[in-house]
PDB file of C-alpha atoms in Angstrom:
ATOM      1  CA  UNK V  10      -8.634   6.337 -17.489  1.00  0.00           C
ATOM      2  CA  UNK V  11      -6.929   6.004 -14.490  1.00  0.00           C
ATOM      3  CA  UNK V  12      -8.467   4.624 -11.557  1.00  0.00           C
ATOM      4  CA  UNK V  13      -8.677   7.237  -8.223  1.00  0.00           C
ATOM      5  CA  UNK V  14      -8.569   6.281  -4.723  1.00  0.00           C
ATOM      6  CA  UNK V  15     -11.720   7.406  -2.421  1.00  0.00           C
ATOM      7  CA  UNK V  16      -9.114   7.361   0.889  1.00  0.00           C
ATOM      8  CA  UNK V  17      -5.967   8.563   1.431  1.00  0.00           C
ATOM      9  CA  UNK V  18      -2.857   6.682   0.301  1.00  0.00           C
ATOM     10  CA  UNK V  19      -1.693   5.541   4.763  1.00  0.00           C
ATOM     11  CA  UNK V  20      -5.717   3.959   5.645  1.00  0.00           C
ATOM     12  CA  UNK V  21      -5.065   1.845   2.704  1.00  0.00           C
ATOM     13  CA  UNK V  22      -1.157   0.769   3.449  1.00  0.00           C
ATOM     14  CA  UNK V  23      -2.543   0.837   6.983  1.00  0.00           C
ATOM     15  CA  UNK V  24      -5.578  -1.694   6.760  1.00  0.00           C
ATOM     16  CA  UNK V  25      -2.761  -3.723   4.527  1.00  0.00           C
ATOM     17  CA  UNK V  26      -1.064  -4.071   6.863  1.00  0.00           C
ATOM     18  CA  UNK V  27      -3.933  -4.614  10.247  1.00  0.00           C
ATOM     19  CA  UNK V  28      -5.128  -7.528   6.981  1.00  0.00           C
ATOM     20  CA  UNK V  29      -2.096  -9.011   6.714  1.00  0.00           C
ATOM     21  CA  UNK V  30      -1.758  -9.185  10.376  1.00  0.00           C
ATOM     22  CA  UNK V  31      -5.124 -10.893  11.584  1.00  0.00           C
ATOM     23  CA  UNK V  32      -5.842 -12.439   7.691  1.00  0.00           C
ATOM     24  CA  UNK V  33      -5.440 -16.404   7.957  1.00  0.00           C
ATOM     25  CA  UNK V  34      -4.878 -16.056   4.111  1.00  0.00           C
ATOM     26  CA  UNK V  35      -2.040 -14.273   4.867  1.00  0.00           C
ATOM     27  CA  UNK V  36      -1.260 -16.479   7.373  1.00  0.00           C
ATOM     28  CA  UNK V  37      -2.126 -14.487  10.586  1.00  0.00           C
ATOM     29  CA  UNK V  38      -3.767 -14.735  13.671  1.00  0.00           C
ATOM     30  CA  UNK V  39      -5.598 -17.291  12.638  1.00  0.00           C
ATOM     31  CA  UNK V  40      -9.683 -18.237  13.859  1.00  0.00           C
ATOM     32  CA  UNK V  41     -11.333 -14.498  14.969  1.00  0.00           C
ATOM     33  CA  UNK V  42     -14.310 -15.202  15.744  1.00  0.00           C
ATOM     34  CA  UNK V  43     -15.643 -12.238  12.800  1.00  0.00           C
ATOM     35  CA  UNK V  44     -14.808 -11.177   9.225  1.00  0.00           C
ATOM     36  CA  UNK V  45     -11.103 -10.364   9.664  1.00  0.00           C
ATOM     37  CA  UNK V  46     -12.596  -7.555   6.810  1.00  0.00           C
ATOM     38  CA  UNK V  47     -14.796  -6.164  10.725  1.00  0.00           C
ATOM     39  CA  UNK V  48     -11.854  -5.658  12.310  1.00  0.00           C
ATOM     40  CA  UNK V  49      -9.625  -4.465  10.125  1.00  0.00           C
ATOM     41  CA  UNK V  50     -11.967  -1.622  10.693  1.00  0.00           C
ATOM     42  CA  UNK V  51     -11.302  -1.180  14.205  1.00  0.00           C
ATOM     43  CA  UNK V  52      -7.556  -1.278  14.625  1.00  0.00           C
ATOM     44  CA  UNK V  53      -6.040  -0.064  10.989  1.00  0.00           C
ATOM     45  CA  UNK V  54      -5.843   3.491  12.772  1.00  0.00           C
ATOM     46  CA  UNK V  55      -3.341   1.694  15.504  1.00  0.00           C
ATOM     47  CA  UNK V  56      -1.009   1.004  12.504  1.00  0.00           C
ATOM     48  CA  UNK V  57      -1.160   4.527  10.479  1.00  0.00           C
ATOM     49  CA  UNK V  58       2.389   4.918  11.935  1.00  0.00           C
ATOM     50  CA  UNK V  59       3.765   2.307  10.356  1.00  0.00           C
ATOM     51  CA  UNK V  60       1.561   3.041   6.837  1.00  0.00           C
ATOM     52  CA  UNK V  61       3.536   6.590   7.361  1.00  0.00           C
ATOM     53  CA  UNK V  62       6.838   4.518   7.981  1.00  0.00           C
ATOM     54  CA  UNK V  63       6.071   2.585   4.167  1.00  0.00           C
ATOM     55  CA  UNK V  64       4.913   6.130   2.571  1.00  0.00           C
ATOM     56  CA  UNK V  65       7.843   7.561   3.714  1.00  0.00           C
ATOM     57  CA  UNK V  66      10.427   5.145   2.305  1.00  0.00           C
ATOM     58  CA  UNK V  67       8.763   5.815  -1.389  1.00  0.00           C
ATOM     59  CA  UNK V  68       9.704   9.361  -1.498  1.00  0.00           C
ATOM     60  CA  UNK V  69      12.679   8.310  -3.188  1.00  0.00           C
ATOM     61  CA  UNK V  70      12.051   6.644  -6.881  1.00  0.00           C
ATOM     62  CA  UNK V  71      14.042   4.564  -8.168  1.00  0.00           C
ATOM     63  CA  UNK V  72      15.806   4.345 -11.664  1.00  0.00           C
ATOM     64  CA  UNK V  73      13.703   2.251 -12.579  1.00  0.00           C
ATOM     65  CA  UNK V  74      10.327   4.009 -11.169  1.00  0.00           C
ATOM     66  CA  UNK V  75      11.278   7.123 -12.710  1.00  0.00           C
ATOM     67  CA  UNK V  76      12.158   5.734 -16.067  1.00  0.00           C
ATOM     68  CA  UNK V  77       8.737   4.461 -15.457  1.00  0.00           C
ATOM     69  CA  UNK V  78       6.991   7.905 -14.951  1.00  0.00           C
ATOM     70  CA  UNK V  79       8.638   9.087 -17.886  1.00  0.00           C
ATOM     71  CA  UNK V  80       7.449   6.893 -19.779  1.00  0.00           C
ATOM     72  CA  UNK V  81       3.614   7.225 -18.734  1.00  0.00           C
ATOM     73  CA  UNK V  82       3.384  10.420 -20.280  1.00  0.00           C
ATOM     74  CA  UNK V  83       1.780  13.909 -18.576  1.00  0.00           C
ATOM     75  CA  UNK V  84      -0.933  12.193 -16.704  1.00  0.00           C
ATOM     76  CA  UNK V  85      -0.569  12.342 -12.865  1.00  0.00           C
ATOM     77  CA  UNK V  86      -2.198   9.565 -11.359  1.00  0.00           C
ATOM     78  CA  UNK V  87      -0.933   7.575 -14.814  1.00  0.00           C
ATOM     79  CA  UNK V  88       2.175   8.328 -13.456  1.00  0.00           C
ATOM     80  CA  UNK V  89       2.341   7.087 -10.125  1.00  0.00           C
ATOM     81  CA  UNK V  90       0.995   4.072 -11.082  1.00  0.00           C
ATOM     82  CA  UNK V  91       4.111   3.513 -12.734  1.00  0.00           C
ATOM     83  CA  UNK V  92       6.707   4.412 -10.620  1.00  0.00           C
ATOM     84  CA  UNK V  93       4.720   2.252  -8.074  1.00  0.00           C
ATOM     85  CA  UNK V  94       3.948  -1.029 -10.512  1.00  0.00           C
ATOM     86  CA  UNK V  95       7.789  -0.129 -11.758  1.00  0.00           C
ATOM     87  CA  UNK V  96       8.517  -0.550  -7.514  1.00  0.00           C
ATOM     88  CA  UNK V  97       7.102  -4.073  -7.214  1.00  0.00           C
ATOM     89  CA  UNK V  98       8.791  -5.502 -10.512  1.00  0.00           C
ATOM     90  CA  UNK V  99      11.898  -4.523  -9.231  1.00  0.00           C
ATOM     91  CA  UNK V 100      10.326  -6.251  -5.464  1.00  0.00           C
ATOM     92  CA  UNK V 101       9.175  -9.418  -7.412  1.00  0.00           C
ATOM     93  CA  UNK V 102      12.378  -9.632  -9.558  1.00  0.00           C
ATOM     94  CA  UNK V 103      14.262  -9.694  -6.099  1.00  0.00           C
ATOM     95  CA  UNK V 104      12.208 -12.614  -4.557  1.00  0.00           C
ATOM     96  CA  UNK V 105      12.698 -14.627  -8.472  1.00  0.00           C
TER      97      UNK V 105
END
């Protein structure tokens, strides 16, 4: 069975954007005086417009994503995961 998230994609993307800006591990703001997770809890709503832009971009899958979705079977959660994983793999290939 595929894992199912408890939060919306918009919230998850917005939290990642906020964390990337703040986290010293992600070369963000650095010394903040409190854990990044606490700050992210308060500021992620400010990043929802960016999160929406990311999600809107995913509306048009690549050919690789479509093939991955077809190969994943009939479970919509597996199809979604396969397509997103294919997109991640495509991005990794571009970085090489």
